[in-house]
Short mmCIF file of C-alpha atoms and ligand atoms in Angstrom, two decimals:
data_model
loop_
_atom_site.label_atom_id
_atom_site.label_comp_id
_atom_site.label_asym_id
_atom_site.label_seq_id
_atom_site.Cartn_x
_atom_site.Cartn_y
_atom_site.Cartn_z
CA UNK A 28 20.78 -59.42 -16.72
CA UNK A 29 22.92 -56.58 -15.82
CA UNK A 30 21.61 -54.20 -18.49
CA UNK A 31 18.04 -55.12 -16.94
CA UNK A 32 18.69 -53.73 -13.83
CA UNK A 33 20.82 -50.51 -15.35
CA UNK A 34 17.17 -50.06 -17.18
CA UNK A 35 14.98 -50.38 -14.11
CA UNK A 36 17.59 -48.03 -12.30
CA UNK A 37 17.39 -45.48 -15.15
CA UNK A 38 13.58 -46.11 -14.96
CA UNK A 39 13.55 -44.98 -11.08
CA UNK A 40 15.96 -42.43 -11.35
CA UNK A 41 14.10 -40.18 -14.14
CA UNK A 42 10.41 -41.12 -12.38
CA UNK A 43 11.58 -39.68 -9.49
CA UNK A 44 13.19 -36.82 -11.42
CA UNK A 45 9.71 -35.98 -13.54
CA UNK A 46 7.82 -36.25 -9.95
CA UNK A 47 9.72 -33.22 -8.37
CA UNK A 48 10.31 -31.28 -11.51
CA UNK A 49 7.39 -30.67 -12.68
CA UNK A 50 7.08 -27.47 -15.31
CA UNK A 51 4.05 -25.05 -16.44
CA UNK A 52 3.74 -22.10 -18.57
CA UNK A 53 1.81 -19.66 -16.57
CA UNK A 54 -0.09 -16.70 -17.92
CA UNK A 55 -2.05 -14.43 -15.81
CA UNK A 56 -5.21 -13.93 -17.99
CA UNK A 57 -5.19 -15.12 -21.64
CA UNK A 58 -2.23 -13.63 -22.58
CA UNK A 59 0.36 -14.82 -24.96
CA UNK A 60 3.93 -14.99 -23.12
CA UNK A 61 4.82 -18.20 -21.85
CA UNK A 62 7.12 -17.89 -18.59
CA UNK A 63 8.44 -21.20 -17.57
CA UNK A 64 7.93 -22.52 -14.15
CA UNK A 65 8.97 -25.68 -12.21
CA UNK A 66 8.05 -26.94 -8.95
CA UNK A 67 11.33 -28.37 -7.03
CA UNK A 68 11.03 -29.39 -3.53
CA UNK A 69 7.77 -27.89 -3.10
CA UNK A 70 9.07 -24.15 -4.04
CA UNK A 71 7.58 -22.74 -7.53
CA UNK A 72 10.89 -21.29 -9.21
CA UNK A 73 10.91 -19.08 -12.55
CA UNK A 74 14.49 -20.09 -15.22
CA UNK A 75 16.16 -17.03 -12.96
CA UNK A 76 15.74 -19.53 -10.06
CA UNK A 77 13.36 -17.22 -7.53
CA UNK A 78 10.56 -18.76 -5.96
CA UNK A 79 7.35 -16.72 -7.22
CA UNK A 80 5.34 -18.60 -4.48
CA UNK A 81 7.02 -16.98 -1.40
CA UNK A 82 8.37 -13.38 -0.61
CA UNK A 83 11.50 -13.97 1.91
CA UNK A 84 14.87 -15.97 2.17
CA UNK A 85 17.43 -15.29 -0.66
CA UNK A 86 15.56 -16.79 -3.44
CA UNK A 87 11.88 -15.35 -2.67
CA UNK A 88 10.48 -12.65 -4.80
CA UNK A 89 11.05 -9.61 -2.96
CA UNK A 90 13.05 -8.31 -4.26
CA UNK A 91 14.44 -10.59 -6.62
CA UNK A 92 11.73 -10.54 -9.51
CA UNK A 93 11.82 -6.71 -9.88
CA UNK A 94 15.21 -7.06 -11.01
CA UNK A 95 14.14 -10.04 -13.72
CA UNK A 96 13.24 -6.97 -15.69
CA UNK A 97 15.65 -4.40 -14.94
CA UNK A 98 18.68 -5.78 -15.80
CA UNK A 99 19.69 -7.28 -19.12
CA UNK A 100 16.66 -9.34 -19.61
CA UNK A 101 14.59 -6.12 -19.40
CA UNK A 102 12.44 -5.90 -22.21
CA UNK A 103 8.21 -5.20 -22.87
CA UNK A 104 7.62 -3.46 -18.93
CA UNK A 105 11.06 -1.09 -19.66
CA UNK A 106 10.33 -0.08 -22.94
CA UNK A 107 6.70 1.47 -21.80
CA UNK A 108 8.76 3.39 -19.20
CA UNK A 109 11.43 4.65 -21.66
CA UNK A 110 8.29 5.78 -24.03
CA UNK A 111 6.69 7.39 -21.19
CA UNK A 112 9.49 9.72 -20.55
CA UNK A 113 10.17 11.08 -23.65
CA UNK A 114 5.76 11.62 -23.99
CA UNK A 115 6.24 13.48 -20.80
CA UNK A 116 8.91 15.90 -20.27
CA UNK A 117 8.19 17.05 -16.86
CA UNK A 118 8.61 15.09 -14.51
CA UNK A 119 5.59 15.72 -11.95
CA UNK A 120 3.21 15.12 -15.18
CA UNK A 121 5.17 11.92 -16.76
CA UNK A 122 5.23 10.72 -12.79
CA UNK A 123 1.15 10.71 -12.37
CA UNK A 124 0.90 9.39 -16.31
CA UNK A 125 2.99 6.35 -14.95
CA UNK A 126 0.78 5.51 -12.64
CA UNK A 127 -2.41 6.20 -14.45
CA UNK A 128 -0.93 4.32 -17.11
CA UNK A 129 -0.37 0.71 -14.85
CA UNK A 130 -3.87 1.52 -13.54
CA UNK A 131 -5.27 1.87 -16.95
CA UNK A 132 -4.18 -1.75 -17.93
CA UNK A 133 -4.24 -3.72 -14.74
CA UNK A 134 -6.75 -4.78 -12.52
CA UNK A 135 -6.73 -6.41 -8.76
CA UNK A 136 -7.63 -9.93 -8.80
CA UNK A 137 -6.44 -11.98 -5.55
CA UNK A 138 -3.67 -15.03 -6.43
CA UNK A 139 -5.99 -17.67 -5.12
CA UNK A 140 -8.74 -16.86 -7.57
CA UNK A 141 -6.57 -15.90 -10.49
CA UNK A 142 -3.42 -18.47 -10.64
CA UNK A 143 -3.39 -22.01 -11.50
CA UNK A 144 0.14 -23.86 -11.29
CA UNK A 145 0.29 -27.26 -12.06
CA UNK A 146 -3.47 -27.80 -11.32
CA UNK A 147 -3.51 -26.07 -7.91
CA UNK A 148 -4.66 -22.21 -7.23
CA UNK A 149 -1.61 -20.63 -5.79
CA UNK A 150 -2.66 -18.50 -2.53
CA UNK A 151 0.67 -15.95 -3.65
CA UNK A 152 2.06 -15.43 -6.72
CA UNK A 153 4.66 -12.62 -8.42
CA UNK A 154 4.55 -12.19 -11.30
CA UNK A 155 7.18 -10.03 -12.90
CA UNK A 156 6.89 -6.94 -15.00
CA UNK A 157 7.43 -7.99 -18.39
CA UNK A 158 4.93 -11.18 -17.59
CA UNK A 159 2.27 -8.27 -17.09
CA UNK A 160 2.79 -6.05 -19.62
CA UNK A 161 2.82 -8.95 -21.95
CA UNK A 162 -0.50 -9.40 -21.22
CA UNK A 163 -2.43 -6.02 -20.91
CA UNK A 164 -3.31 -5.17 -24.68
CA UNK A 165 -3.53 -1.27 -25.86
CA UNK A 166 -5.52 -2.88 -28.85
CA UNK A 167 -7.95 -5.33 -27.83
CA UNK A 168 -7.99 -3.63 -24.64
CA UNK A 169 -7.53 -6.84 -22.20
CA UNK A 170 -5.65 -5.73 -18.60
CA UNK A 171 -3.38 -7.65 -16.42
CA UNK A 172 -4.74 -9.16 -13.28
CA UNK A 173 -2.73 -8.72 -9.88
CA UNK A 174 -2.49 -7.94 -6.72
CA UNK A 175 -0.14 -5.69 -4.54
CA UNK A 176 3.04 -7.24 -5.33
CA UNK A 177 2.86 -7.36 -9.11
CA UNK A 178 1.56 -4.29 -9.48
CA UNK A 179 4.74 -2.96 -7.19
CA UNK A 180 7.04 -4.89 -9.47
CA UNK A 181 5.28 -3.76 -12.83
CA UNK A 182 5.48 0.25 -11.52
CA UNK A 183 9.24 -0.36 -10.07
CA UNK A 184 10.28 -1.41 -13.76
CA UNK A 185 8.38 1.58 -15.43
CA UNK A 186 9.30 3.93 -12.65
CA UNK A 187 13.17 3.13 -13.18
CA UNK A 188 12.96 3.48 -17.25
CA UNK A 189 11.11 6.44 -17.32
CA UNK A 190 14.04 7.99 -15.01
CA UNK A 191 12.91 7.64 -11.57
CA UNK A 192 14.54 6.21 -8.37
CA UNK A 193 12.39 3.56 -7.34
CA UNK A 194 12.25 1.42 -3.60
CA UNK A 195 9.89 -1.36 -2.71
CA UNK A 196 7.97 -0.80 0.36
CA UNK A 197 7.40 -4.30 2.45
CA UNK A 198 5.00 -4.66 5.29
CA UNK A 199 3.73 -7.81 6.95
CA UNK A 200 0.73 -7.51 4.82
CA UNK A 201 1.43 -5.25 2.13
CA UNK A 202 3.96 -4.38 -1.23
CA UNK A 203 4.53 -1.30 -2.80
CA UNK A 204 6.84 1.19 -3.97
CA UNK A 205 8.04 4.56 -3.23
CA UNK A 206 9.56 6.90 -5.94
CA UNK A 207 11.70 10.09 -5.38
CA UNK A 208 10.18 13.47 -6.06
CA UNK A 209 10.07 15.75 -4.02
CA UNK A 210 9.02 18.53 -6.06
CA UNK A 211 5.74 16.80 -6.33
CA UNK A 212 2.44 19.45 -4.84
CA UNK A 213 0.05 16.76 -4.46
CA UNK A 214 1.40 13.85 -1.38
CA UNK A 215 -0.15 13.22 1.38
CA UNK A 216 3.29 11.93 2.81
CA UNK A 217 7.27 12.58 1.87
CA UNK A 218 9.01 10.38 3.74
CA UNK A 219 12.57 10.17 4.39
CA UNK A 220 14.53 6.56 4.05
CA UNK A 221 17.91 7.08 5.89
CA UNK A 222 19.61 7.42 2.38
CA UNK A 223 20.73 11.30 2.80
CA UNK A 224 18.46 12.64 0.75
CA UNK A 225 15.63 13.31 3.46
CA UNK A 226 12.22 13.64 2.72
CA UNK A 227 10.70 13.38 -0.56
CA UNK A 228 9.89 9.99 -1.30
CA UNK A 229 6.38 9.15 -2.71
CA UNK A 230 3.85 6.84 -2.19
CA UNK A 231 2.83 4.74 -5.37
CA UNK A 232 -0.66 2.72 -4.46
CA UNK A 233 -1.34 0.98 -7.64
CA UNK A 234 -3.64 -1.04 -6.19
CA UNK A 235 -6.64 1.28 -6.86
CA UNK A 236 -7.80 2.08 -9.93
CA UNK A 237 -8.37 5.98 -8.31
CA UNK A 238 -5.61 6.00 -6.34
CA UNK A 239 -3.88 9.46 -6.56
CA UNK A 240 0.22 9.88 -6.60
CA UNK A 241 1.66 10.46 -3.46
CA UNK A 242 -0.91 8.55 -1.44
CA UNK A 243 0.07 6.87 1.42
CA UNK A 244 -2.68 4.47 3.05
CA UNK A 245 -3.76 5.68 6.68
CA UNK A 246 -2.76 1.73 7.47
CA UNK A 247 0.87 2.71 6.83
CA UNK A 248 1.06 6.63 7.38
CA UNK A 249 2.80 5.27 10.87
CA UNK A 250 5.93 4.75 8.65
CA UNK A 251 6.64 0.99 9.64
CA UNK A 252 7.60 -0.47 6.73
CA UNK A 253 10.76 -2.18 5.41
CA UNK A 254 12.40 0.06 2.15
CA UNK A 255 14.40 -1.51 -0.32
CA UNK A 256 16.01 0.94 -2.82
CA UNK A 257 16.59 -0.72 -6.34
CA UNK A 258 19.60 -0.42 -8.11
CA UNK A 259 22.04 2.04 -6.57
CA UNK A 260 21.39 2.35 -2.99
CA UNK A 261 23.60 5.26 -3.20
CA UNK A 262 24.03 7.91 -6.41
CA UNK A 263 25.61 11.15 -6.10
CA UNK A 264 28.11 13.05 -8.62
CA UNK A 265 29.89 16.52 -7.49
CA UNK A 266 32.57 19.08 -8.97
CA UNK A 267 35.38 20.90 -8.13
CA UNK A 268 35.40 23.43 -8.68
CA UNK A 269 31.71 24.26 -9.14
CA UNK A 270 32.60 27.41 -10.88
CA UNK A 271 35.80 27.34 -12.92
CA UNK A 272 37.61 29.55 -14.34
CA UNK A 273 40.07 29.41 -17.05
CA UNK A 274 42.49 26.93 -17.27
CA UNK A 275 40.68 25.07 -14.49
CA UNK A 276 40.81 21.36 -14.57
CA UNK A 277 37.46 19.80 -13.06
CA UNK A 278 37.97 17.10 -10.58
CA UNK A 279 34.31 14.52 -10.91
CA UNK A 280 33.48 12.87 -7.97
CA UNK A 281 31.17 10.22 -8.16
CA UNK A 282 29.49 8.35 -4.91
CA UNK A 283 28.19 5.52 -6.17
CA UNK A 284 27.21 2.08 -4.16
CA UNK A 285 25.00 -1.23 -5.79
CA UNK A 286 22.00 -1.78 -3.51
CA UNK A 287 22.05 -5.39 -4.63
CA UNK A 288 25.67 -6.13 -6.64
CA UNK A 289 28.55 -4.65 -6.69
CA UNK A 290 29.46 -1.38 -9.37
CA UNK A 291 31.44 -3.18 -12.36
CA UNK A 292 31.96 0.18 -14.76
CA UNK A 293 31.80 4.00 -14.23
CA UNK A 294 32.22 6.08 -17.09
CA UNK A 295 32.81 10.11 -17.24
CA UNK A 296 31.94 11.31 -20.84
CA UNK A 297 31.89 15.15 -21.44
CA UNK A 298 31.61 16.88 -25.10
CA UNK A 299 33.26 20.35 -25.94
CA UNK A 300 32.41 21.61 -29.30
CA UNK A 301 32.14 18.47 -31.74
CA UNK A 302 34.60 16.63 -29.48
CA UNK A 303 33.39 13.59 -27.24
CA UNK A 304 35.80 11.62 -24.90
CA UNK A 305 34.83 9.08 -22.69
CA UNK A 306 37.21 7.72 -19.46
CA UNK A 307 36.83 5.28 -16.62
CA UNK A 308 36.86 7.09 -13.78
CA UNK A 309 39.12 5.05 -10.96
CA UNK A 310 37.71 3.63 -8.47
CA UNK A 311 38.85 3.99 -4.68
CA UNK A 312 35.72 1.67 -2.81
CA UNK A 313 32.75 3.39 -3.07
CA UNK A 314 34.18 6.79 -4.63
CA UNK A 315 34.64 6.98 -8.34
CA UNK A 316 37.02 9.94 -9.99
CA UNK A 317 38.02 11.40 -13.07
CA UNK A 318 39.41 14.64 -14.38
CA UNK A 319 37.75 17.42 -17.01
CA UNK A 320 41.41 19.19 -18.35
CA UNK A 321 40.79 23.03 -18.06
CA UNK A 322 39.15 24.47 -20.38
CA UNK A 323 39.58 28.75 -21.90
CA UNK A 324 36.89 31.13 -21.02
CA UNK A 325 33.40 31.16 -22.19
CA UNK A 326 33.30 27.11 -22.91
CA UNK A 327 30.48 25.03 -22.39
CA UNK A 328 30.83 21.34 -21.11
CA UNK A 329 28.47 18.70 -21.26
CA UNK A 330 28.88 15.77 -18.94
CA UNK A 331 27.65 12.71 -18.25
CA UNK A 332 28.57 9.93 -15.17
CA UNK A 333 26.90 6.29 -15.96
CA UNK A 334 27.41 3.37 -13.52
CA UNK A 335 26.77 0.22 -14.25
CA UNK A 336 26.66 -2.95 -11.53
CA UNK A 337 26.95 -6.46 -11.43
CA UNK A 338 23.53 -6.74 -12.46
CA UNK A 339 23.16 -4.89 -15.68
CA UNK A 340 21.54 -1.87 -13.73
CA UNK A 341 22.43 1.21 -15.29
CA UNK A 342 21.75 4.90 -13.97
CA UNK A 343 23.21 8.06 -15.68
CA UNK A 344 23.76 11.52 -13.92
CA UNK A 345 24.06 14.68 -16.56
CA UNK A 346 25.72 17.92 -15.83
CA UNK A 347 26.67 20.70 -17.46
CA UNK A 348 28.81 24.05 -16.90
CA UNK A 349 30.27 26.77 -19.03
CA UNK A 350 33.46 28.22 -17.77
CA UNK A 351 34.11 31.42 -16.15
CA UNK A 352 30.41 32.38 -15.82
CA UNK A 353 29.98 30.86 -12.45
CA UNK A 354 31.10 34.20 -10.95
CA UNK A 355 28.89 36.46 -13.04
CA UNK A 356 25.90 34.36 -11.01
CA UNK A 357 27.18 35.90 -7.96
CA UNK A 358 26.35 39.47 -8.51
CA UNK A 359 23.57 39.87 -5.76
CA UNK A 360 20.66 41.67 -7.23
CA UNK A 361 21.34 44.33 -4.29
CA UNK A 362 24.59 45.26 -5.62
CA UNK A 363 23.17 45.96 -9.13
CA UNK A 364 20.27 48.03 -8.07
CA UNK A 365 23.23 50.01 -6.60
CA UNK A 366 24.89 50.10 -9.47
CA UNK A 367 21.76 51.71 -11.32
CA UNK A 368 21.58 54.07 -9.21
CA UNK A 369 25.16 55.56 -9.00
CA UNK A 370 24.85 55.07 -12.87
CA UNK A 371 21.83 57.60 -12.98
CA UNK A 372 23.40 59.87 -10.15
CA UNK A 373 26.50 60.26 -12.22
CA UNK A 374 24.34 60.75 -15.64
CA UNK A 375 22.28 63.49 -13.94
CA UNK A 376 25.04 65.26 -12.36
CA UNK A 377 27.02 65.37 -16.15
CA UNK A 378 23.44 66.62 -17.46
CA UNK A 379 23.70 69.31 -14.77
CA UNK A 380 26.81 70.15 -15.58
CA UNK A 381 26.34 70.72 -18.88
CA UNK A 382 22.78 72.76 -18.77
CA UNK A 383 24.65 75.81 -16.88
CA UNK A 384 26.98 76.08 -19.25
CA1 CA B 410 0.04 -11.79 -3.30
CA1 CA B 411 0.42 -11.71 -6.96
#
């Protein structure tokens, strides 16, 4: 008797528990990865936990599911950015093959007429970036369907491998992403997003299957929008001295702040000759140091800062510097054309000299 009503108790318990639990695979269009998603308390969550059916509170996509393929899970979407940059050393030219590259193999399709969950067509849906590039196909040539948030979230991942700063732009209509260059010719629109730098943020509109770098939409050329940097909100490495001389140790400082976590690991790493050494630089809040033990005339140093946060981001700064030639750089090209010429003078008047002899 008591065992029967244990049973029927069980029974309830795991009815109710298969009624609000209710899991999918979801692919965008006839692809073969199969992200898992469950429906709790009305919310669509992905196994990281973020809701991929709503953009706001601390669970909703933005910007959670750009990270789902930034950090340690990064995989497919990151590797096409990593082969991008080294196909395209400069940076202007790898920065427009980026883009053409998501255009090339997505296409816009609206959430309500392209995703199914659990027998319902979802009016929003995010996708992340290793979900699309999982199902674009450089063979059979089949592209990802999305709209303006997954193709923000596909471009932020490919962006960031191939080397770029990335931020997601957020309007009460709209998602995108801005990248940092401002040596690019071609923008309609650098804008400047409070982070020091000042203007030379991009426009990425992957939306359009035309749509050039650098274009910013006349809906949003009034510059309210909502940025969100990814990764390091702040990213900035100096020396001292910047031109040493002998014997001159080389203080590193590195400013360096999470935009999401918190930075776990800073390494310095600088070769001279065949020798490599790496240190963790200390950390006083948000400034990281370390020392470069002086060095005799004429070497070169190679350098290297990499941070690393909470979330797996990673994001590497290079220098490099040979010692003692940092003065030679500051002969003005004035003072040399003097130099010439009191050369010649003095030349001529020997020449003189000697023809009267
Ligand atoms: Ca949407
Ligand atoms: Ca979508």
């Amino acid at each position: 008797m008591v065992w029967r009503r244990i049973l029927i108790v069980l029974g309830i318990i795991a009815l109710l528990g298969l009624s609000s639990m209710r899991s999918v695979y979801g692919i965008p269009s006839g692809g073969v990865y199969p992200p898992v998603f469950r429906l709790r308390n009305g919310e669509w969550l992905d196994s990281f936990g973020f809701r991929r059916d709503y953009y706001g509170g601390s669970n909703g996509f933005f910007p959670n599911v750009a990270y789902e393929s930034l950090g340690p899970d990064r995989e497919r979407a990151y590797s096409i950015g990593e082969r991008l940059k080294a196909n395209y050393p400069v940076r202007t030219e790898r920065a427009e093959a980026v883009l053409k590259y998501v255009q090339r193999w997505t296409e816009y399709g609206y959430d309500e007429d392209n995703v199914v969950m659990g027998g319902e067509s979802q009016p929003e849906w995010a996708w992340n970036a290793d979900e699309m590039a999982h199902v674009f196909n450089e063979n059979t040539g089949s592209v990802a369907i999305g709209d303006c948030e997954d193709m923000a979230i596909l471009c932020s991942t490919i962006y960031t491998a191939a080397g770029f700063d990335a931020a997601l732009v957020l309007t009460d209509s709209h998602v995108a992403l801005l990248i940092w260059l401002p040596e690019y010719d071609n923008a309609n629109s650098y804008w400047d997003v409070g982070d020091g730098r000042g203007e030379g943020w991009i426009w990425v509109e992957a939306t359009g299957p035309n749509n050039p770098l650098g274009w910013t939409p006349p809906d949003f050329s009034d510059g309210n929008f909502e940025v969100t940097p990814l990764g390091f909100s702040t990213f900035t490495v100096a020396l001292s001295p910047q031109d040493p001389q002998a014997e001159d140790a080389v203080t590193v400082t590195a400013d360096i702040a999470s935009a999401r976590g918190t930075v776990s690991k800073v390494l310095l790493s600088y070769t001279i000759g065949d020798t490599k050494e790496v240190v963790q630089m200390t950390d006083s809040g948000s400034t990281f140091e370390a020392v470069i033990p002086g060095q005799s005339d004429g070497t070169t140093i190679s350098g290297n800062v990499s941070a690393t946060d909470s979330y797996g981001f990673t994001k590497n700064y290079d220098f490099e510097y040979t010692v003692g030639q940092g003065q030679s750089l500051e002969i003005s090209p004035l003072l040399l054309e003097v130099g010439i010429g009191v050369l010649f003078v003095i030349i001529l008047l020997v020449l003189m000299k000697r023809s009267r002899k």
